[in-house]
Short mmCIF file of C-alpha atoms and ligand atoms in Angstrom, two decimals:
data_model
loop_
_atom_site.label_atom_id
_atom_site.label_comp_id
_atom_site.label_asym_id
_atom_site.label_seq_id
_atom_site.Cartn_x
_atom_site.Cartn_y
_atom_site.Cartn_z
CA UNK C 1 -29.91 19.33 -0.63
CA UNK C 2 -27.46 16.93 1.26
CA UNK C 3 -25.94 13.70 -0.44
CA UNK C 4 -27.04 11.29 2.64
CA UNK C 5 -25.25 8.04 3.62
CA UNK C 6 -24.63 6.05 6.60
CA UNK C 7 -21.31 6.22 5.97
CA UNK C 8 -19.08 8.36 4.23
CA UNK C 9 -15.16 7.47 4.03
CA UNK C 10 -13.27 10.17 3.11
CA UNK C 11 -9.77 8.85 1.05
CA UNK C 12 -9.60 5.64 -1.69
CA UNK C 13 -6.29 4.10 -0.20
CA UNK C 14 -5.55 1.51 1.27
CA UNK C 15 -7.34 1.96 4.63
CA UNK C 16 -10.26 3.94 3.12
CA UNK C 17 -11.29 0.77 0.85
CA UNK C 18 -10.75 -1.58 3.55
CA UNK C 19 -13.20 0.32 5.88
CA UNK C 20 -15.20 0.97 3.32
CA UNK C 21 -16.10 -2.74 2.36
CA UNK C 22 -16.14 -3.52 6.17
CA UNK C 23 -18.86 -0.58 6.32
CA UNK C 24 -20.87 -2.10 3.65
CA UNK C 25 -20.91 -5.81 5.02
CA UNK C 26 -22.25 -4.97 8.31
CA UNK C 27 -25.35 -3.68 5.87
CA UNK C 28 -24.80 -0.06 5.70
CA UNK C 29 -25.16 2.32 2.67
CA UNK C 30 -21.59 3.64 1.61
CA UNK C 31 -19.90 6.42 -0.05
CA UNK C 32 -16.56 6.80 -0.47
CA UNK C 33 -15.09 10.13 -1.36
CA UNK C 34 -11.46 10.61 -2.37
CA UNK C 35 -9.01 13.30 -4.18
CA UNK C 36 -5.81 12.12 -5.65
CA UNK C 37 -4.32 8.59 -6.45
CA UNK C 38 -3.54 6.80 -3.11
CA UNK C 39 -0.13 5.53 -1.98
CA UNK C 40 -1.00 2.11 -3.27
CA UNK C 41 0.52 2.83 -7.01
CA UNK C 42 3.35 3.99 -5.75
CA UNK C 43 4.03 0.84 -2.93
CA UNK C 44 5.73 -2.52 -4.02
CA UNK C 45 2.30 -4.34 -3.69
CA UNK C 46 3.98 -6.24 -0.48
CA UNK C 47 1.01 -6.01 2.45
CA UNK C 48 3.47 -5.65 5.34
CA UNK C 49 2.03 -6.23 9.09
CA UNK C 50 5.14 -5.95 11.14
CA UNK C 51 9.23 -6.72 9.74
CA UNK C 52 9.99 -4.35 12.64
CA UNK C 53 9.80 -3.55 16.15
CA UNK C 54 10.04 0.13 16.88
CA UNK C 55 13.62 -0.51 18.38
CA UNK C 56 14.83 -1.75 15.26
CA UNK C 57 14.68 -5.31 16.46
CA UNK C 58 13.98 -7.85 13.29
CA UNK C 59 13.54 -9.16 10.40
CA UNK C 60 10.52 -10.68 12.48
CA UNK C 61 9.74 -14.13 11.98
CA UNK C 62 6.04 -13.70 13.50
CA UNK C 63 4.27 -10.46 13.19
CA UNK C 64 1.65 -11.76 14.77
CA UNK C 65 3.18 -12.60 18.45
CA UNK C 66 5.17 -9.06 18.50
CA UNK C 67 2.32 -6.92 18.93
CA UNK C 68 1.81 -7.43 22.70
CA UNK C 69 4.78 -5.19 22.97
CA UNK C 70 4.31 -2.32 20.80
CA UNK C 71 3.94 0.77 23.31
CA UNK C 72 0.91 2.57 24.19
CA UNK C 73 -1.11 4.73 21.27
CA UNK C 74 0.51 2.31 18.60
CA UNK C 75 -2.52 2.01 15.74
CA UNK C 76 -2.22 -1.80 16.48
CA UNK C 77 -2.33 -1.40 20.60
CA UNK C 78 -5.52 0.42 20.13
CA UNK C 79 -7.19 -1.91 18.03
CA UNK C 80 -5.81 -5.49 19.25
CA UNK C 81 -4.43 -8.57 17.60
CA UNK C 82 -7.69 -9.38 15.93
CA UNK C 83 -8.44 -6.93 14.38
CA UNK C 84 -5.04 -7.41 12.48
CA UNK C 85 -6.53 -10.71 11.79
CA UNK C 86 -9.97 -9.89 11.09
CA UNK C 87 -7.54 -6.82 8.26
CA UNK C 88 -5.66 -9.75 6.83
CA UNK C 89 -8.93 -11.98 6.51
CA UNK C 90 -10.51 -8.90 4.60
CA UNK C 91 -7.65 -8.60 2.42
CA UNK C 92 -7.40 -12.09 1.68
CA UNK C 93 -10.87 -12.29 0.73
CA UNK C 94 -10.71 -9.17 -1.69
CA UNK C 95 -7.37 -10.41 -2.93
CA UNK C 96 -8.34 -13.70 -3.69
CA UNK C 97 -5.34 -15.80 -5.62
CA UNK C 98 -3.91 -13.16 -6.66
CA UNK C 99 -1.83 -12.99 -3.14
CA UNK C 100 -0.02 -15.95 -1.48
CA UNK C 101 1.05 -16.14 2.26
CA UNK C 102 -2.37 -16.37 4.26
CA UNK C 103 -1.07 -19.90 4.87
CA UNK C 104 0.65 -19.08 8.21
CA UNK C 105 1.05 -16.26 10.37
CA UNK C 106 4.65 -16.34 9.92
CA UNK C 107 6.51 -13.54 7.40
CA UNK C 108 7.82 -13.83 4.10
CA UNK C 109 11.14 -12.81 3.07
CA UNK C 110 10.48 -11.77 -0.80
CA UNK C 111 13.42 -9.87 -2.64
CA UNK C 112 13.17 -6.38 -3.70
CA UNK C 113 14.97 -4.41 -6.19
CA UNK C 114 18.15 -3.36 -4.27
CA UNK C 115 18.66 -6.91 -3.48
CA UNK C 116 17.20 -6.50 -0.16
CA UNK C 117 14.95 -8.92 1.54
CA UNK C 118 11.63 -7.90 3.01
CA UNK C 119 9.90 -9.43 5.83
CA UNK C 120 6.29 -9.57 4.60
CA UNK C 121 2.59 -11.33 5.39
CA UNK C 122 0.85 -11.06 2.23
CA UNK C 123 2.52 -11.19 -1.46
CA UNK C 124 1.59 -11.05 -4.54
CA UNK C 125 1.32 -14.58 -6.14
CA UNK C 126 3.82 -13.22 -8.85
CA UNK C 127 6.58 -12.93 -6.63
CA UNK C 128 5.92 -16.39 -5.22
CA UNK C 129 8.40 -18.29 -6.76
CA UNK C 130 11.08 -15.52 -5.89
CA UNK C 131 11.03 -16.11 -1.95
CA UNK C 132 14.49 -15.85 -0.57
CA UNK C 133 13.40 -18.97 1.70
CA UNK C 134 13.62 -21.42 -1.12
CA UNK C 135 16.64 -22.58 -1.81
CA UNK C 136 17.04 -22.95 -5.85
CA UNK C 137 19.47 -20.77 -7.20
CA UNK C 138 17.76 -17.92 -9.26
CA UNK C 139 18.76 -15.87 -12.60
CA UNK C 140 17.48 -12.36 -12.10
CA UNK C 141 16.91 -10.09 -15.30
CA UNK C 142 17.21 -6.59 -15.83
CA UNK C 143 16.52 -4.53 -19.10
CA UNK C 144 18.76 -2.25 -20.97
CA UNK C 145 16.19 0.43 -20.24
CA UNK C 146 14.61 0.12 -17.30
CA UNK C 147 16.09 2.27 -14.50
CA UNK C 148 15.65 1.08 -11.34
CA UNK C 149 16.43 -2.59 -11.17
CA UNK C 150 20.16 -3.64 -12.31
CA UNK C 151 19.93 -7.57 -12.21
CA UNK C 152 24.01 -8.07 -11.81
CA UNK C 153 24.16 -5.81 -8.45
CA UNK C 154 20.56 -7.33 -7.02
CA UNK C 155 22.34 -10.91 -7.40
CA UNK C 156 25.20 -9.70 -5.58
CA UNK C 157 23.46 -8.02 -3.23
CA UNK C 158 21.30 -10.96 -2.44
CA UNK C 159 24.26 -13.06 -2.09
CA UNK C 160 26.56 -10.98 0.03
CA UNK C 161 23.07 -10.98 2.34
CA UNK C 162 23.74 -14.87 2.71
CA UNK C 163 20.50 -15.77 0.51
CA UNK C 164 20.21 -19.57 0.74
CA UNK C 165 20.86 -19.89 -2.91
CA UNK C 166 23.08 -18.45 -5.37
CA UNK C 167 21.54 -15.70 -7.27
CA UNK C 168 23.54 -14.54 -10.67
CA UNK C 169 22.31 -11.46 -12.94
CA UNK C 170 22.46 -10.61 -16.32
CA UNK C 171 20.61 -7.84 -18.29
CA UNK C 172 19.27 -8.33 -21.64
CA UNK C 173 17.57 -5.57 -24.42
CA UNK C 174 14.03 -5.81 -24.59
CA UNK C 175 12.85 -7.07 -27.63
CA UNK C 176 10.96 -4.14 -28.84
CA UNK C 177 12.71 -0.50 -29.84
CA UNK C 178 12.04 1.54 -27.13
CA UNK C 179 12.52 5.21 -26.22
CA UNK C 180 15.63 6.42 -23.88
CA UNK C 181 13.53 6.26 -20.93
CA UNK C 182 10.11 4.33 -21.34
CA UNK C 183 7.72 4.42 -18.52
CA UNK C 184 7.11 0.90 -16.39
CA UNK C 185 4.12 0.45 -18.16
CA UNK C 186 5.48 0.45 -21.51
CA UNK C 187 7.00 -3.17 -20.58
CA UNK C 188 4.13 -4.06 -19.12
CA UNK C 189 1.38 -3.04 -21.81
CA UNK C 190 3.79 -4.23 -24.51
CA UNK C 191 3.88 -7.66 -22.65
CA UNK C 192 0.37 -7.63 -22.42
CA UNK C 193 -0.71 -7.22 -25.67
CA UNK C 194 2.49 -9.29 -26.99
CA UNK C 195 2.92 -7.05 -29.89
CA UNK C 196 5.42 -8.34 -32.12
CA UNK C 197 9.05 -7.90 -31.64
CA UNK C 198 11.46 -7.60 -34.88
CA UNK C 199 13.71 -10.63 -33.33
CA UNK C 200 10.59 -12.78 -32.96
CA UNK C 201 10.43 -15.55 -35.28
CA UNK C 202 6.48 -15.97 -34.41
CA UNK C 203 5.85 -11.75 -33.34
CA UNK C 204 5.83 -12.51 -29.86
CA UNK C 205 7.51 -10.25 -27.57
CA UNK C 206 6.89 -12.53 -24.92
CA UNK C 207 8.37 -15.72 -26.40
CA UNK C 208 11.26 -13.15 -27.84
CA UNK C 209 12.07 -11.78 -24.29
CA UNK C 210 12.72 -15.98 -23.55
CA UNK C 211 14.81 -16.19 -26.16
CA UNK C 212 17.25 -13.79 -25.20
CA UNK C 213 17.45 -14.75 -21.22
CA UNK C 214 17.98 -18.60 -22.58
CA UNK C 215 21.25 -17.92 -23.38
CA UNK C 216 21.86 -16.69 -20.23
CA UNK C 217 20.63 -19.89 -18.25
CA UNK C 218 22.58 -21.63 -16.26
CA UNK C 219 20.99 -24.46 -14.63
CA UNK C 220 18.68 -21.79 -12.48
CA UNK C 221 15.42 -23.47 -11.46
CA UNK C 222 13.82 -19.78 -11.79
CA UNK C 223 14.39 -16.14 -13.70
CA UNK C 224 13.33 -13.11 -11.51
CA UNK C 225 12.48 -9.96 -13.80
CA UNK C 226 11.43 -6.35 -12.56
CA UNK C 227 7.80 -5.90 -11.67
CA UNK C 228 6.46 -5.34 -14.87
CA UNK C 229 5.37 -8.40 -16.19
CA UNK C 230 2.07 -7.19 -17.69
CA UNK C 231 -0.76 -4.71 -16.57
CA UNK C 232 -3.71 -6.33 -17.49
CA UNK C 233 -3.00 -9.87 -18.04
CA UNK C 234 -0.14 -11.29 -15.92
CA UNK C 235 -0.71 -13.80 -15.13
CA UNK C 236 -1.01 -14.74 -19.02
CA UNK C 237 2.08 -12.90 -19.35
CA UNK C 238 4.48 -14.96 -16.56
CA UNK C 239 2.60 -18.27 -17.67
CA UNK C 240 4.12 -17.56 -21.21
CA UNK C 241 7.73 -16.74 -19.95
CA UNK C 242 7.43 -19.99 -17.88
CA UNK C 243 6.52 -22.10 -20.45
CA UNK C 244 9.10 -20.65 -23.28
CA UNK C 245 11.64 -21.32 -20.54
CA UNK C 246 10.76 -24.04 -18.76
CA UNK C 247 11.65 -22.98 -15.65
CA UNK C 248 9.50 -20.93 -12.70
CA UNK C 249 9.25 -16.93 -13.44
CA UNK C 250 8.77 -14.18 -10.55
CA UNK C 251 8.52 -10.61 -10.22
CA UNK C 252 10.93 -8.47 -8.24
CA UNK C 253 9.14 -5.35 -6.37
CA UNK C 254 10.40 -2.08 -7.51
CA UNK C 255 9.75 1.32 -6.25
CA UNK C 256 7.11 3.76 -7.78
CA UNK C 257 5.34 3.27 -9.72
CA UNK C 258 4.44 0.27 -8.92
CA UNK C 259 2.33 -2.08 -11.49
CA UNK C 260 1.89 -4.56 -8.69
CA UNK C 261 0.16 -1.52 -6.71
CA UNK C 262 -1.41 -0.51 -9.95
CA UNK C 263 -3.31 -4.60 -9.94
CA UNK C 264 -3.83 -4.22 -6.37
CA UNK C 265 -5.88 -0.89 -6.54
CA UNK C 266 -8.06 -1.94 -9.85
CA UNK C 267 -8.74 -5.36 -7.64
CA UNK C 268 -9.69 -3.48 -4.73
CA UNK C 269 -11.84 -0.84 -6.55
CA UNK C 270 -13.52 -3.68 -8.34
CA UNK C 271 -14.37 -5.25 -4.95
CA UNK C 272 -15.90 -1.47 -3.47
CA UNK C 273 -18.15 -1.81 -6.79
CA UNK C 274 -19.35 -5.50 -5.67
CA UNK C 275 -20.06 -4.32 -2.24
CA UNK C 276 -22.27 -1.63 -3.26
CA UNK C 277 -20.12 1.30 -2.09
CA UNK C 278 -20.50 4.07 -4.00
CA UNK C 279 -16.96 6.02 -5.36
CA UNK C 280 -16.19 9.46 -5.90
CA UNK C 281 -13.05 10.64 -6.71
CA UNK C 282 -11.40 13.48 -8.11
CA UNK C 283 -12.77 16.49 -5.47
CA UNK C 284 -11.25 17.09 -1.65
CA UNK C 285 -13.59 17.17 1.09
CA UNK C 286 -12.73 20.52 2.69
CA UNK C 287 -14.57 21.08 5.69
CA UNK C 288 -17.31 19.60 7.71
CA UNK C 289 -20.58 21.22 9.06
CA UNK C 290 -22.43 20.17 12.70
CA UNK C 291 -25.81 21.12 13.10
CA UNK C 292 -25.18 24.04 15.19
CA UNK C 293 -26.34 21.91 18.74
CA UNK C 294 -24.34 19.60 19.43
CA UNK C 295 -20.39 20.21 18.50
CA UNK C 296 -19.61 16.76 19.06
CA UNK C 297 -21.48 15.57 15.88
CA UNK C 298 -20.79 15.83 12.39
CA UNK C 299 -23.72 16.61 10.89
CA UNK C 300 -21.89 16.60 6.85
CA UNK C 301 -18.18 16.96 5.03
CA UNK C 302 -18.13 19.81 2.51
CA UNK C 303 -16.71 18.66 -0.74
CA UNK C 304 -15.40 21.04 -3.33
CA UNK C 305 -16.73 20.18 -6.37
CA UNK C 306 -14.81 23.01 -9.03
CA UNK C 307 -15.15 26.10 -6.82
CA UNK C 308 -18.99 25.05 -5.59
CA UNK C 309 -18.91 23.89 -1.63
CA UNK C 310 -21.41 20.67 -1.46
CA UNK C 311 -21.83 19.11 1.92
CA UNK C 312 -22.20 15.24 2.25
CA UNK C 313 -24.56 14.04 5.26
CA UNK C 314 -24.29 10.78 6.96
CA UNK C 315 -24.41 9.05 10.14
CA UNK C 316 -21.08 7.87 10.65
CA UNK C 317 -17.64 9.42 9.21
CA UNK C 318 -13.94 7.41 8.44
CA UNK C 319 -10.92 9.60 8.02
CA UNK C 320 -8.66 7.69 5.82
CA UNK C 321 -7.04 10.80 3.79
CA UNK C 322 -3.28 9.39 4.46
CA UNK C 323 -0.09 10.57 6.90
CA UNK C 324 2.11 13.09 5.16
CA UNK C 325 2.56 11.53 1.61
CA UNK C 326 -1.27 11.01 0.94
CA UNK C 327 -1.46 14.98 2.43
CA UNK C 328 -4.15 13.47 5.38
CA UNK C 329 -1.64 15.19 7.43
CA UNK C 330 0.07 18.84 6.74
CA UNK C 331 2.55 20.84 7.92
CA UNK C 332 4.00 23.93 7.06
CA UNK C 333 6.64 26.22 9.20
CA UNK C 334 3.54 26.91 12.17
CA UNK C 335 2.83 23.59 12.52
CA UNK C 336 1.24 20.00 11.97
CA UNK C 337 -2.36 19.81 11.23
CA UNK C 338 -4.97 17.23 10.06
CA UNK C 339 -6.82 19.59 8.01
CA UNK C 340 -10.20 18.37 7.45
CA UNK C 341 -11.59 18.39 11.16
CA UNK C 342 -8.54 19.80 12.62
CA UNK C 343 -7.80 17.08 14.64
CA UNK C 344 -4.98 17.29 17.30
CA UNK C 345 -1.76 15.90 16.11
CA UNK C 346 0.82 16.05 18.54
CA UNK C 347 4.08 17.29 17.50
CA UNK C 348 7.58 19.25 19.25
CA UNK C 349 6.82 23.26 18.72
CA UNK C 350 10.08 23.43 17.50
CA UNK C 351 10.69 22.27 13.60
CA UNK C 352 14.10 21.46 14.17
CA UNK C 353 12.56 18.47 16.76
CA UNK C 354 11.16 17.24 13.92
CA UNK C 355 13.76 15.48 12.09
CA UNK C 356 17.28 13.52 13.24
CA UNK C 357 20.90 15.58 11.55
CA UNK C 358 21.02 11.03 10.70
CA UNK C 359 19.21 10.52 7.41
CA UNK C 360 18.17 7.31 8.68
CA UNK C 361 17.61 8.28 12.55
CA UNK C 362 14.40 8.29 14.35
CA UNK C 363 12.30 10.78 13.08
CA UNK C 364 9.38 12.64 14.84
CA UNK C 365 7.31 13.43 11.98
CA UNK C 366 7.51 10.02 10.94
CA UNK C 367 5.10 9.70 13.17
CA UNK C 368 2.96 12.42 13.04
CA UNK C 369 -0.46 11.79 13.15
CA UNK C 370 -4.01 11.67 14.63
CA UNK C 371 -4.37 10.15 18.35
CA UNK C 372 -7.60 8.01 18.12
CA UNK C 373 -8.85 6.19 21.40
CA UNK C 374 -9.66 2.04 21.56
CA UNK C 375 -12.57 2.18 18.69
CA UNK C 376 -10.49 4.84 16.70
CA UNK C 377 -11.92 7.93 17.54
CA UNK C 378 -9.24 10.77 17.23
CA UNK C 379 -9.02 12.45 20.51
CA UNK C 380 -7.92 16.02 21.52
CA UNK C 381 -4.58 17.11 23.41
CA UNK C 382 -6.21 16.01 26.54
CA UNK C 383 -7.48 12.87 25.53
CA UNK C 384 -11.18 13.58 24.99
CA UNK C 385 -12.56 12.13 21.84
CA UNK C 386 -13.30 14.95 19.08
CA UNK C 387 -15.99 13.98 17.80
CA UNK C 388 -18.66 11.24 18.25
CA UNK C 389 -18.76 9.69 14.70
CA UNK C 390 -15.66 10.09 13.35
CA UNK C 391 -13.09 7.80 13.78
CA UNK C 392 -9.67 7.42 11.55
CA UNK C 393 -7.71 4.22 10.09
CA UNK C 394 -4.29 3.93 8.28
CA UNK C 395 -1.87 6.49 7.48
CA UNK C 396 -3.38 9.21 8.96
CA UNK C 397 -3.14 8.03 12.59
CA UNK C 398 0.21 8.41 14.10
CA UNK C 399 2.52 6.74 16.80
CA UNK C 400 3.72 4.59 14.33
CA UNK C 401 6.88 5.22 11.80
CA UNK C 402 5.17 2.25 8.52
CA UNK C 403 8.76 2.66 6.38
CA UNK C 404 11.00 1.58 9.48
CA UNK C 405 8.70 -0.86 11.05
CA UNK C 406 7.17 -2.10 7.87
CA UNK C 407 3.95 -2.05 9.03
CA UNK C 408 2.19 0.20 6.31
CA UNK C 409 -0.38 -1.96 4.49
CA UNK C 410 -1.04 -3.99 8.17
CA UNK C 411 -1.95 -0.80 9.96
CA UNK C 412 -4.26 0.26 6.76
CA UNK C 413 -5.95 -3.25 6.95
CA UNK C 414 -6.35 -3.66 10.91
CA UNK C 415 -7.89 0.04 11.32
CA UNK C 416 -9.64 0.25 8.30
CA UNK C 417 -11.37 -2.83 8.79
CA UNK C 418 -12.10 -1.99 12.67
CA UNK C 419 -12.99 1.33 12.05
CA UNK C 420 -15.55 0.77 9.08
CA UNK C 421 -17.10 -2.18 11.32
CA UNK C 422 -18.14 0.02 13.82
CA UNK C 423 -19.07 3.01 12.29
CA UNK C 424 -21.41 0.39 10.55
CA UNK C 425 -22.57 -1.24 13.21
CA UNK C 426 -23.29 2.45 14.88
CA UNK C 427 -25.97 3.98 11.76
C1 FAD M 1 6.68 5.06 -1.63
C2 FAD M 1 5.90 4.20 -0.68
C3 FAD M 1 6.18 2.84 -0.60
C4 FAD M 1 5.50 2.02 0.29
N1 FAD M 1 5.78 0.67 0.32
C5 FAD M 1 5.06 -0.13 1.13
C6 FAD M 1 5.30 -1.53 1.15
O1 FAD M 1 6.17 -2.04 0.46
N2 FAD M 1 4.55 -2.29 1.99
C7 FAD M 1 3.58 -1.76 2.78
O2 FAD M 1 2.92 -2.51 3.51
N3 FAD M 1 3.34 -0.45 2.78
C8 FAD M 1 4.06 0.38 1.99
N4 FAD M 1 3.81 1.73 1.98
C9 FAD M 1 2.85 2.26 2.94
C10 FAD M 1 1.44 2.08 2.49
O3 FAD M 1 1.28 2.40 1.12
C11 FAD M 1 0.61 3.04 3.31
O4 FAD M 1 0.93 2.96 4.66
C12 FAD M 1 -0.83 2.74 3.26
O5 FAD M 1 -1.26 2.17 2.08
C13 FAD M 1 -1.57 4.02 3.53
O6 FAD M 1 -2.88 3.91 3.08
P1 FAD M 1 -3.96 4.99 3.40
O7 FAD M 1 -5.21 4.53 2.76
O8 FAD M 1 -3.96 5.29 4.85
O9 FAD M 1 -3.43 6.36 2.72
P2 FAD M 1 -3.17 6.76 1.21
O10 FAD M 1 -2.81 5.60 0.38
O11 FAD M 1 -2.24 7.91 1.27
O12 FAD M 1 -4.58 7.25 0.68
C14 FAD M 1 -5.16 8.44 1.15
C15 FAD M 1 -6.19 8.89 0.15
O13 FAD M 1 -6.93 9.97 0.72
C16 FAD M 1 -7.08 10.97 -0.24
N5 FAD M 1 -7.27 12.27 0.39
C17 FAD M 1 -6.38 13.00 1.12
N6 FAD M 1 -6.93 14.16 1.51
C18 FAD M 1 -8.21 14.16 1.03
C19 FAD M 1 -9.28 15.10 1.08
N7 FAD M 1 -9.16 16.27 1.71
N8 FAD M 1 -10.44 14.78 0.48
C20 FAD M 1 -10.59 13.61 -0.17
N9 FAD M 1 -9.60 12.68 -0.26
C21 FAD M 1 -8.43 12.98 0.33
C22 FAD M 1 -5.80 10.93 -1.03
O14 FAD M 1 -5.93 11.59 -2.28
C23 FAD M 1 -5.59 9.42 -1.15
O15 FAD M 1 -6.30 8.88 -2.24
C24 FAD M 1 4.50 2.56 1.12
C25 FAD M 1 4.21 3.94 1.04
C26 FAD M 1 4.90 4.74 0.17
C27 FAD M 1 4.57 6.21 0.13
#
């Protein structure tokens, strides 16, 4: 027999959470089905609305007050300014303090690892004290082993940018042996559990780590590190550094994987288990049945569960399987497909459309994706809605390129929330 819900979301990112919980507040029963680890682990943790236009034009001071002119079929046309709002109000709920910035519409500008600055709406409150906005010259660490950020060339970068401060790097050994190329979450667990450290008078790697960046200290007000300032307690973790310092600590965003993605999904999957919603992860929905009357109507998804084909019944559907990272969207050399409902995505027949001979040109299948109408129902090549109860949030819905306009997490947040409302509000 059937599993039965009201609503089933199919995918446990970003967007699939968000509708999710949105599902489950208007009083519906809630199942969320998803495969593989979303894109959040491997994202810097930064919620992004809009840094962006689609021209290029930016870093935007207000997110908020661009959207009026984003062009037909963009995720955030369809669904308005608020539900971008009613996204980031979500968000900030589920978040709670462990984000900053819901006190203005207005974008952030937080460092990342390169030494670039990112326009942002939402951060996490570990990078507070980092914003490139305050003016108190910073000390940013590296470690001897940790690929990816390299303090000295961040400071410069952040300098030759025309940061209002002056940003210096240095990078010190960690304080515990480590192996040529530990992961991220080495540092982090090793913070966390602040397993002693040979240098440490006391066996605290934490208070060791200060040790060694005191010497470096120069008058900075506050010491950025990489992102990896503990996994499970962090905030324990920064208060620590502060306090053996004495000056304010922040985080610097790195790319995958991310441990500030890593908090961010644990938070949010702990807030699907509050709301009721019940999780399954680990099997791809493969298919969908209809009842044989009425084409228009999903009847169930199919879910392979090792090899056996179970179908899952409800009332109402949410596609939130991703855009061509999460694998929502496919393509091989025939074409691009969504491949659960076979949704229409358009795209050029001709694979060399696809991409620009400029690595960093304007790329079609950037923006590859489904083509929902006004309540986020994906709609066929002519515009006719596919099918009555489905309807699609985040990556998976296209006209909209998240890594240039730095829109990702917004997007995620406005649709899922819209599109979980009213598939709610329609069992
Ligand atoms: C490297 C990287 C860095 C990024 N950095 C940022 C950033 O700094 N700021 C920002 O705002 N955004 C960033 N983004 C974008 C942001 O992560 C995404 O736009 C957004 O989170 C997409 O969320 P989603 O839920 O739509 O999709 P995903 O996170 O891709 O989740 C889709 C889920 O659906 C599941 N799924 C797929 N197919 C099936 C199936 N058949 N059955 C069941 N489940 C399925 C997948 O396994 C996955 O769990 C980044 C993305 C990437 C890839």
């Amino acid at each position: 027999m059937a599993i039965e819900q009201d609503v089933l979301v199919i995918g446990g990112g970003l967007a699939g959470v968000t509708a999710a919980v949105s599902a489950a507040r208007t009083g519906a029963d809630v199942r969320l089905v998803s495969y593989k680890q979303p894109t959040l682990r491997h994202a810097s943790g930064l919620i992004d609305v809009l840094g962006y236009t689609p021209d290029g034009e930016g870093p935007l001071v207000d997110p908020v007050a661009a959207l009026d002119d984003l062009p037909e079929g963009h995720p955030y046309e369809r669904v308005g300014e608020d539900a971008v709002r009613a996204g980031l109000a979500l968000f900030d709920d589920l978040a709670g303090d462990t984000y900053e910035g819901n006190h203005t519409e207005r974008n952030a500008l937080v460092p990342t690892q390169g030494g670039r600055v990112k326009p942002t709406a939402r951060y996490p409150a570990s990078t507070a004290a980092g914003l490139a906005s305050d003016e108190r010259d910073a000390l940013l660490v590296g470690f001897e082993r940790l690929v990816g950020f390299d303090a000295p060339l961040s400071a410069a970068q952040l300098n030759a940018a025309g940061a209002p401060f002056e940003a210096r790097g240095a990078t010190v050994e960690f304080p515990v042996e480590l192996s040529a190329d530990p992961k991220v979450t080495r540092f982090a667990h090793l913070l966390d559990r602040d397993e002693a450290g040979e240098e440490s008078q006391d066996g605290s790697v934490r208070r060791a780590l200060a040790e060694r960046v005191t010497t470096h200290l120069d008058g900075e007000a506050r010491v950025g590190f990489p992102a990896v300032l503990g996994d499970d307690h962090p905030e324990d973790v920064r208060a620590a550094l502060e306090t053996h310092l004495g000056v304010d600590v922040f985080e610097v965003p790195m790319g995958p994987p991310s441990l500030p993605g890593f908090r961010l999904e644990d938070r949010l999957y702990d807030a699907l288990d509050a709301a009721g919603v019940r999780i399954e992860t680990g099997n791809p929905v493969v298919g969908y049945e209809t009842d044989g009357r009425d084409d228009d109507l999903i009847e169930a998804v199919t879910v392979d569960r090792n090899g056996a084909t179970v179908p899952y019944a409800a009332e109402q559907f949410v596609l939130a399987t991703g855009g061509l990272v999460g694998k929502g969207i496919d393509s091989d050399r025939e074409g691009v497909a969504e491949p659960i409902f076979d949704c229409h995505v358009t795209h050029p027949p001709d694979r060399y459309d696809w991409f620009e001979d400029d690595a960093f040109g304007d790329h079609r299948f950037a923006r590859f994706g489904v083509a929902p109408d006004r309540e986020l129902r994906p709609r066929d090549a002519r515009g006719t809605v596919e099918f009555d109860n489905l309807r699609a949030a985040g990556a998976v819905l296209g006209n909209y390129d998240f890594a240039a306009e730095k829109s990702g997490s917004g997007v995620s947040l406005a649709t899922g929330h819209e599109a979980g409302r009213l598939a709610g509000d329609d069992t």
